[in-house]
PDB file of C-alpha atoms in Angstrom:
ATOM      1  CA  ASP A  17     -27.712   9.073  16.069  1.00 64.00           C
ATOM      2  CA  ALA A  18     -27.119   9.027  19.821  1.00 68.00           C
ATOM      3  CA  LYS A  19     -24.083  10.876  21.133  1.00 88.00           C
ATOM      4  CA  THR A  20     -21.066   8.883  22.294  1.00 93.00           C
ATOM      5  CA  THR A  21     -18.283   9.733  24.720  1.00 95.00           C
ATOM      6  CA  GLN A  22     -14.843   8.159  24.543  1.00 97.00           C
ATOM      7  CA  PRO A  23     -11.578   8.904  26.348  1.00 97.00           C
ATOM      8  CA  PRO A  24      -9.258  10.857  24.061  1.00 96.00           C
ATOM      9  CA  SER A  25      -6.316   8.509  24.509  1.00 97.00           C
ATOM     10  CA  MET A  26      -5.243   5.239  26.093  1.00 97.00           C
ATOM     11  CA  ASP A  27      -2.060   3.214  26.388  1.00 97.00           C
ATOM     12  CA  CYS A  28      -1.768  -0.550  26.424  1.00 97.00           C
ATOM     13  CA  ALA A  29       1.227  -2.885  26.586  1.00 97.00           C
ATOM     14  CA  GLU A  30       1.838  -5.140  23.629  1.00 97.00           C
ATOM     15  CA  GLY A  31       0.380  -8.601  24.180  1.00 97.00           C
ATOM     16  CA  ARG A  32      -2.109  -7.425  26.763  1.00 97.00           C
ATOM     17  CA  ALA A  33      -5.832  -6.958  26.273  1.00 97.00           C
ATOM     18  CA  ALA A  34      -6.863  -3.452  25.260  1.00 98.00           C
ATOM     19  CA  ASN A  35     -10.227  -2.401  26.663  1.00 98.00           C
ATOM     20  CA  LEU A  36     -11.733   0.675  25.030  1.00 98.00           C
ATOM     21  CA  PRO A  37     -14.817   2.147  26.714  1.00 98.00           C
ATOM     22  CA  CYS A  38     -17.649   4.060  25.123  1.00 97.00           C
ATOM     23  CA  ASN A  39     -20.526   5.808  26.820  1.00 96.00           C
ATOM     24  CA  HIS A  40     -23.820   6.130  24.955  1.00 94.00           C
ATOM     25  CA  SER A  41     -26.339   6.868  27.680  1.00 93.00           C
ATOM     26  CA  THR A  42     -28.973   8.253  25.276  1.00 91.00           C
ATOM     27  CA  ILE A  43     -29.008   5.224  22.999  1.00 90.00           C
ATOM     28  CA  SER A  44     -32.458   4.232  21.802  1.00 87.00           C
ATOM     29  CA  GLY A  45     -33.854   0.740  21.462  1.00 86.00           C
ATOM     30  CA  ASN A  46     -33.235   0.351  17.744  1.00 84.00           C
ATOM     31  CA  GLU A  47     -29.699   1.754  17.710  1.00 86.00           C
ATOM     32  CA  TYR A  48     -26.681  -0.466  17.306  1.00 88.00           C
ATOM     33  CA  VAL A  49     -23.151   0.150  18.532  1.00 91.00           C
ATOM     34  CA  TYR A  50     -20.556   0.140  15.743  1.00 91.00           C
ATOM     35  CA  TRP A  51     -16.789   0.329  16.103  1.00 95.00           C
ATOM     36  CA  TYR A  52     -14.363   1.498  13.445  1.00 96.00           C
ATOM     37  CA  ARG A  53     -10.672   2.251  13.698  1.00 97.00           C
ATOM     38  CA  GLN A  54      -8.340   4.391  11.644  1.00 97.00           C
ATOM     39  CA  ILE A  55      -4.671   3.616  11.423  1.00 96.00           C
ATOM     40  CA  HIS A  56      -2.525   6.603  10.579  1.00 90.00           C
ATOM     41  CA  SER A  57      -2.795   7.676   6.931  1.00 82.00           C
ATOM     42  CA  GLN A  58      -5.389   5.030   6.113  1.00 91.00           C
ATOM     43  CA  GLY A  59      -9.163   5.036   5.793  1.00 95.00           C
ATOM     44  CA  PRO A  60     -11.343   3.861   8.680  1.00 95.00           C
ATOM     45  CA  GLN A  61     -11.772   0.123   9.051  1.00 96.00           C
ATOM     46  CA  TYR A  62     -14.902  -1.580  10.354  1.00 94.00           C
ATOM     47  CA  ILE A  63     -14.301  -3.734  13.432  1.00 96.00           C
ATOM     48  CA  ILE A  64     -17.570  -4.976  14.900  1.00 94.00           C
ATOM     49  CA  HIS A  65     -21.138  -4.020  15.761  1.00 91.00           C
ATOM     50  CA  GLY A  66     -23.852  -5.208  18.140  1.00 91.00           C
ATOM     51  CA  LEU A  67     -27.265  -4.459  19.611  1.00 90.00           C
ATOM     52  CA  LYS A  68     -27.409  -5.903  23.114  1.00 90.00           C
ATOM     53  CA  ASN A  69     -25.694  -9.273  23.143  1.00 84.00           C
ATOM     54  CA  ASN A  70     -21.954  -9.543  23.361  1.00 93.00           C
ATOM     55  CA  GLU A  71     -20.329 -10.068  19.989  1.00 95.00           C
ATOM     56  CA  THR A  72     -17.001 -11.545  18.951  1.00 96.00           C
ATOM     57  CA  ASN A  73     -15.220 -11.799  15.644  1.00 95.00           C
ATOM     58  CA  GLU A  74     -11.674 -12.405  14.487  1.00 95.00           C
ATOM     59  CA  MET A  75     -10.649  -8.857  15.332  1.00 95.00           C
ATOM     60  CA  ALA A  76     -12.294  -8.067  18.644  1.00 97.00           C
ATOM     61  CA  SER A  77     -15.049  -8.580  21.182  1.00 98.00           C
ATOM     62  CA  LEU A  78     -17.809  -6.122  21.980  1.00 97.00           C
ATOM     63  CA  ILE A  79     -19.336  -6.095  25.437  1.00 97.00           C
ATOM     64  CA  ILE A  80     -22.540  -4.075  25.853  1.00 96.00           C
ATOM     65  CA  THR A  81     -23.920  -3.446  29.330  1.00 96.00           C
ATOM     66  CA  GLU A  82     -27.383  -4.716  30.145  1.00 94.00           C
ATOM     67  CA  ASP A  83     -28.862  -1.212  30.168  1.00 94.00           C
ATOM     68  CA  ARG A  84     -27.024  -0.545  26.857  1.00 94.00           C
ATOM     69  CA  LYS A  85     -25.746   2.791  28.116  1.00 95.00           C
ATOM     70  CA  SER A  86     -22.129   1.836  27.635  1.00 96.00           C
ATOM     71  CA  SER A  87     -19.955  -0.670  25.852  1.00 97.00           C
ATOM     72  CA  THR A  88     -16.359  -1.888  25.735  1.00 98.00           C
ATOM     73  CA  LEU A  89     -14.352  -2.943  22.739  1.00 98.00           C
ATOM     74  CA  ILE A  90     -11.771  -5.569  23.636  1.00 98.00           C
ATOM     75  CA  LEU A  91      -8.689  -6.345  21.570  1.00 98.00           C
ATOM     76  CA  PRO A  92      -7.580  -9.562  23.275  1.00 96.00           C
ATOM     77  CA  HIS A  93      -3.876  -9.541  22.454  1.00 94.00           C
ATOM     78  CA  ALA A  94      -2.887  -6.085  21.297  1.00 96.00           C
ATOM     79  CA  THR A  95      -0.027  -5.702  18.834  1.00 97.00           C
ATOM     80  CA  LEU A  96       1.844  -2.601  17.687  1.00 97.00           C
ATOM     81  CA  ARG A  97      -0.288  -2.637  14.537  1.00 96.00           C
ATOM     82  CA  ASP A  98      -3.368  -1.996  16.673  1.00 97.00           C
ATOM     83  CA  THR A  99      -2.156   1.541  17.371  1.00 98.00           C
ATOM     84  CA  ALA A 100      -4.936   3.640  15.850  1.00 98.00           C
ATOM     85  CA  VAL A 101      -7.853   5.950  16.569  1.00 97.00           C
ATOM     86  CA  TYR A 102     -10.918   3.927  17.560  1.00 98.00           C
ATOM     87  CA  TYR A 103     -14.367   5.324  16.901  1.00 96.00           C
ATOM     88  CA  CYS A 104     -17.531   4.225  18.674  1.00 95.00           C
ATOM     89  CA  ILE A 105     -20.664   5.056  16.663  1.00 91.00           C
ATOM     90  CA  VAL A 106     -24.288   4.544  17.636  1.00 88.00           C
ATOM     91  CA  ARG A 107     -26.649   4.149  14.744  1.00 82.00           C
ATOM     92  CA  VAL A 108     -29.822   2.453  13.624  1.00 77.00           C
ATOM     93  CA  LEU A 109     -29.253  -0.755  11.700  1.00 66.00           C
ATOM     94  CA  GLY A 110     -28.414   0.146   8.131  1.00 59.00           C
ATOM     95  CA  GLY A 111     -27.683   3.659   9.193  1.00 59.00           C
ATOM     96  CA  GLY A 112     -29.377   6.966   8.790  1.00 58.00           C
ATOM     97  CA  ALA A 113     -29.463   8.935   5.603  1.00 57.00           C
ATOM     98  CA  ASP A 114     -26.821  11.403   6.649  1.00 65.00           C
ATOM     99  CA  GLY A 115     -23.744   9.234   6.783  1.00 78.00           C
ATOM    100  CA  LEU A 116     -21.728   7.999   9.713  1.00 81.00           C
ATOM    101  CA  THR A 117     -21.109  10.479  12.516  1.00 83.00           C
ATOM    102  CA  PHE A 118     -17.528  10.103  13.683  1.00 87.00           C
ATOM    103  CA  GLY A 119     -16.584  11.780  16.941  1.00 88.00           C
ATOM    104  CA  LYS A 120     -12.998  12.343  18.016  1.00 91.00           C
ATOM    105  CA  GLY A 121     -12.496   8.719  19.044  1.00 95.00           C
ATOM    106  CA  THR A 122      -9.853   7.215  21.315  1.00 97.00           C
ATOM    107  CA  HIS A 123      -6.239   7.238  20.247  1.00 97.00           C
ATOM    108  CA  LEU A 124      -4.968   3.850  21.392  1.00 98.00           C
ATOM    109  CA  ILE A 125      -1.211   3.559  21.634  1.00 98.00           C
ATOM    110  CA  ILE A 126       0.270   0.089  22.000  1.00 97.00           C
ATOM    111  CA  GLN A 127       3.563   0.218  23.851  1.00 96.00           C
ATOM    112  CA  PRO A 128       6.306  -2.337  23.094  1.00 95.00           C
TER     113      PRO A 128
ATOM    114  CA  LYS B   9     -10.981  -9.413  -3.445  1.00 65.00           C
ATOM    115  CA  ALA B  10      -9.822  -5.926  -4.323  1.00 80.00           C
ATOM    116  CA  GLY B  11     -10.685  -3.179  -1.878  1.00 93.00           C
ATOM    117  CA  VAL B  12     -11.834   0.362  -2.493  1.00 97.00           C
ATOM    118  CA  THR B  13      -9.393   2.171  -4.771  1.00 97.00           C
ATOM    119  CA  GLN B  14      -8.971   5.918  -4.722  1.00 98.00           C
ATOM    120  CA  THR B  15      -6.914   7.972  -7.130  1.00 97.00           C
ATOM    121  CA  PRO B  16      -4.858  10.026  -6.962  1.00 97.00           C
ATOM    122  CA  ARG B  17      -3.442   9.397  -3.507  1.00 96.00           C
ATOM    123  CA  TYR B  18      -1.822  12.814  -3.245  1.00 97.00           C
ATOM    124  CA  LEU B  19      -2.277  16.035  -5.131  1.00 96.00           C
ATOM    125  CA  ILE B  20      -1.460  19.701  -4.804  1.00 98.00           C
ATOM    126  CA  LYS B  21      -3.600  22.470  -6.239  1.00 98.00           C
ATOM    127  CA  THR B  22      -3.748  26.231  -5.940  1.00 98.00           C
ATOM    128  CA  ARG B  23      -6.648  28.382  -4.828  1.00 98.00           C
ATOM    129  CA  GLY B  24      -9.301  28.851  -7.480  1.00 98.00           C
ATOM    130  CA  GLN B  25      -8.499  25.641  -9.328  1.00 98.00           C
ATOM    131  CA  GLN B  26     -10.787  22.663  -9.452  1.00 98.00           C
ATOM    132  CA  VAL B  27     -10.061  19.022  -8.688  1.00 98.00           C
ATOM    133  CA  THR B  28     -11.600  15.659  -9.532  1.00 98.00           C
ATOM    134  CA  LEU B  29     -11.078  12.606  -7.352  1.00 98.00           C
ATOM    135  CA  SER B  30     -11.927   9.069  -8.352  1.00 98.00           C
ATOM    136  CA  CYS B  31     -13.202   6.068  -6.418  1.00 98.00           C
ATOM    137  CA  SER B  32     -13.617   2.471  -7.548  1.00 98.00           C
ATOM    138  CA  PRO B  33     -15.783   0.544  -5.068  1.00 96.00           C
ATOM    139  CA  ILE B  34     -15.573  -3.112  -4.186  1.00 95.00           C
ATOM    140  CA  SER B  35     -17.014  -5.233  -6.963  1.00 94.00           C
ATOM    141  CA  GLY B  36     -20.732  -5.651  -6.433  1.00 91.00           C
ATOM    142  CA  HIS B  37     -21.065  -2.676  -4.102  1.00 91.00           C
ATOM    143  CA  ARG B  38     -23.556  -0.163  -5.416  1.00 91.00           C
ATOM    144  CA  SER B  39     -23.358   2.537  -2.765  1.00 91.00           C
ATOM    145  CA  VAL B  40     -20.462   4.977  -2.688  1.00 94.00           C
ATOM    146  CA  SER B  41     -20.130   7.601   0.035  1.00 94.00           C
ATOM    147  CA  TRP B  42     -17.622  10.399   0.291  1.00 96.00           C
ATOM    148  CA  TYR B  43     -16.177  11.894   3.471  1.00 96.00           C
ATOM    149  CA  GLN B  44     -13.850  14.787   4.182  1.00 96.00           C
ATOM    150  CA  GLN B  45     -11.350  14.536   7.046  1.00 95.00           C
ATOM    151  CA  THR B  46      -9.540  17.549   8.466  1.00 94.00           C
ATOM    152  CA  PRO B  47      -7.696  17.959  11.772  1.00 89.00           C
ATOM    153  CA  GLY B  48     -10.185  20.569  12.952  1.00 88.00           C
ATOM    154  CA  GLN B  49     -13.511  19.068  11.882  1.00 89.00           C
ATOM    155  CA  GLY B  50     -12.693  15.371  11.856  1.00 90.00           C
ATOM    156  CA  LEU B  51     -14.561  13.059   9.508  1.00 91.00           C
ATOM    157  CA  GLN B  52     -17.571  14.648   7.849  1.00 93.00           C
ATOM    158  CA  PHE B  53     -20.064  13.128   5.441  1.00 92.00           C
ATOM    159  CA  LEU B  54     -20.157  14.743   2.000  1.00 95.00           C
ATOM    160  CA  PHE B  55     -22.632  12.698  -0.018  1.00 92.00           C
ATOM    161  CA  GLU B  56     -23.740   9.238  -1.043  1.00 92.00           C
ATOM    162  CA  TYR B  57     -24.413   7.855  -4.477  1.00 93.00           C
ATOM    163  CA  PHE B  58     -26.468   4.789  -5.254  1.00 90.00           C
ATOM    164  CA  SER B  59     -27.517   3.572  -8.679  1.00 90.00           C
ATOM    165  CA  GLU B  60     -25.995   6.663 -10.307  1.00 93.00           C
ATOM    166  CA  THR B  61     -28.120   9.030  -8.208  1.00 92.00           C
ATOM    167  CA  GLN B  62     -27.105  11.236  -5.312  1.00 90.00           C
ATOM    168  CA  ARG B  63     -29.188   9.978  -2.408  1.00 86.00           C
ATOM    169  CA  ASN B  64     -27.958  11.995   0.527  1.00 84.00           C
ATOM    170  CA  LYS B  65     -25.840  15.089   1.023  1.00 89.00           C
ATOM    171  CA  GLY B  66     -23.992  16.515   3.981  1.00 90.00           C
ATOM    172  CA  ASN B  67     -23.668  20.153   4.906  1.00 91.00           C
ATOM    173  CA  PHE B  68     -21.175  21.278   2.281  1.00 95.00           C
ATOM    174  CA  PRO B  69     -21.399  24.102  -0.277  1.00 96.00           C
ATOM    175  CA  GLY B  70     -22.350  23.534  -3.865  1.00 95.00           C
ATOM    176  CA  ARG B  71     -18.692  23.650  -4.901  1.00 97.00           C
ATOM    177  CA  PHE B  72     -18.582  20.028  -3.826  1.00 98.00           C
ATOM    178  CA  SER B  73     -20.266  17.724  -6.277  1.00 97.00           C
ATOM    179  CA  GLY B  74     -20.040  14.187  -7.488  1.00 97.00           C
ATOM    180  CA  ARG B  75     -21.374  11.586  -9.797  1.00 97.00           C
ATOM    181  CA  GLN B  76     -21.582   7.843 -10.144  1.00 97.00           C
ATOM    182  CA  PHE B  77     -21.268   5.809 -13.278  1.00 97.00           C
ATOM    183  CA  SER B  78     -23.148   2.696 -14.346  1.00 95.00           C
ATOM    184  CA  ASN B  79     -20.282   0.498 -13.120  1.00 94.00           C
ATOM    185  CA  SER B  80     -20.641   2.126  -9.656  1.00 95.00           C
ATOM    186  CA  ARG B  81     -17.352   3.997  -9.937  1.00 97.00           C
ATOM    187  CA  SER B  82     -17.673   7.477  -8.548  1.00 98.00           C
ATOM    188  CA  GLU B  83     -15.973  10.823  -8.904  1.00 98.00           C
ATOM    189  CA  MET B  84     -16.163  13.869  -6.736  1.00 98.00           C
ATOM    190  CA  ASN B  85     -15.318  17.369  -7.876  1.00 98.00           C
ATOM    191  CA  VAL B  86     -14.420  20.463  -5.925  1.00 98.00           C
ATOM    192  CA  SER B  87     -14.494  23.725  -7.838  1.00 97.00           C
ATOM    193  CA  THR B  88     -12.964  27.076  -6.967  1.00 97.00           C
ATOM    194  CA  LEU B  89     -10.676  25.549  -4.387  1.00 98.00           C
ATOM    195  CA  GLU B  90     -10.113  27.308  -1.083  1.00 97.00           C
ATOM    196  CA  LEU B  91      -7.308  26.812   1.417  1.00 97.00           C
ATOM    197  CA  GLY B  92      -9.793  25.191   3.793  1.00 96.00           C
ATOM    198  CA  ASP B  93     -10.478  22.436   1.289  1.00 97.00           C
ATOM    199  CA  SER B  94      -7.107  20.917   2.130  1.00 97.00           C
ATOM    200  CA  ALA B  95      -8.064  17.556   3.558  1.00 97.00           C
ATOM    201  CA  LEU B  96      -8.061  13.814   3.219  1.00 97.00           C
ATOM    202  CA  TYR B  97     -10.999  12.800   1.049  1.00 98.00           C
ATOM    203  CA  LEU B  98     -12.246   9.312   1.766  1.00 97.00           C
ATOM    204  CA  CYS B  99     -14.502   7.136  -0.292  1.00 97.00           C
ATOM    205  CA  ALA B 100     -16.457   4.240   1.184  1.00 95.00           C
ATOM    206  CA  SER B 101     -18.504   1.567  -0.510  1.00 93.00           C
ATOM    207  CA  SER B 102     -21.228  -0.750   0.701  1.00 88.00           C
ATOM    208  CA  PRO B 103     -23.588  -3.249  -0.870  1.00 84.00           C
ATOM    209  CA  ARG B 104     -26.746  -1.382   0.118  1.00 75.00           C
ATOM    210  CA  ARG B 105     -27.932   2.159   0.131  1.00 75.00           C
ATOM    211  CA  GLN B 106     -27.452   3.988   3.427  1.00 68.00           C
ATOM    212  CA  GLY B 107     -30.602   4.013   5.472  1.00 63.00           C
ATOM    213  CA  ASN B 108     -31.875   0.639   4.327  1.00 58.00           C
ATOM    214  CA  SER B 109     -32.394  -2.048   6.888  1.00 54.00           C
ATOM    215  CA  GLY B 110     -29.799  -4.703   7.360  1.00 55.00           C
ATOM    216  CA  ALA B 111     -26.270  -4.452   8.599  1.00 55.00           C
ATOM    217  CA  ASN B 112     -24.554  -1.899   6.446  1.00 65.00           C
ATOM    218  CA  VAL B 113     -20.835  -1.887   6.952  1.00 85.00           C
ATOM    219  CA  LEU B 114     -18.770   0.634   5.055  1.00 90.00           C
ATOM    220  CA  THR B 115     -15.438  -0.277   3.493  1.00 93.00           C
ATOM    221  CA  PHE B 116     -13.193   2.729   3.118  1.00 95.00           C
ATOM    222  CA  GLY B 117     -10.415   3.437   0.681  1.00 97.00           C
ATOM    223  CA  ALA B 118      -7.053   4.870   1.700  1.00 96.00           C
ATOM    224  CA  GLY B 119      -8.107   8.358   0.662  1.00 97.00           C
ATOM    225  CA  SER B 120      -6.882  11.156  -1.557  1.00 98.00           C
ATOM    226  CA  ARG B 121      -4.884  13.812   0.260  1.00 97.00           C
ATOM    227  CA  LEU B 122      -5.494  17.223  -1.264  1.00 98.00           C
ATOM    228  CA  THR B 123      -3.311  20.195  -0.448  1.00 98.00           C
ATOM    229  CA  VAL B 124      -4.475  23.622  -1.597  1.00 98.00           C
ATOM    230  CA  LEU B 125      -1.804  26.335  -1.743  1.00 97.00           C
TER     231      LEU B 125
END
């Protein structure tokens, strides 16, 4: 899996859009970008994944740059319950045989 | 539908003891993976079971083992516990075996928090 780089922490005001960046400059053509988050004392939760087109679901939007070297996860209207550690993972579709590789992620803190 | 259920949620053991953790995957999911999470090492892959067979294994000593039953429920066992085994142990299920093509999203349980004294 390609290496990813995320800021260690970010703040966002409640009700505003939270934009979480991820750098994956060594991504290869068949690797997807996956996002998971982990709320304190819970297991990680899948959010979204994509290859090269922008993706949107009920939780978030994923914007991938044209060269695919970076991406941004957007939570359109952040709430206090979105405070969590967000993990960006690059991986071939279906995954490799060695499990997900979680880095340190970004600790997103939503401020009231 | 019910999510991934892990039991027990919390447990305390002493060094040298052994522990068994249980995971019930989402109905219909045949793959169960186990992860260890510690403050120092983060989330690390332990192993994956599919169709009652261990398919993949992370870089952990042989004291860590597991099994999967015909109903896809899984257990993991840690023998001769060490202080460093204190961690949150997470189970994740998915419909397909890891490494197969197709979107393969993992659904995690809440974890079992093990404290070794």
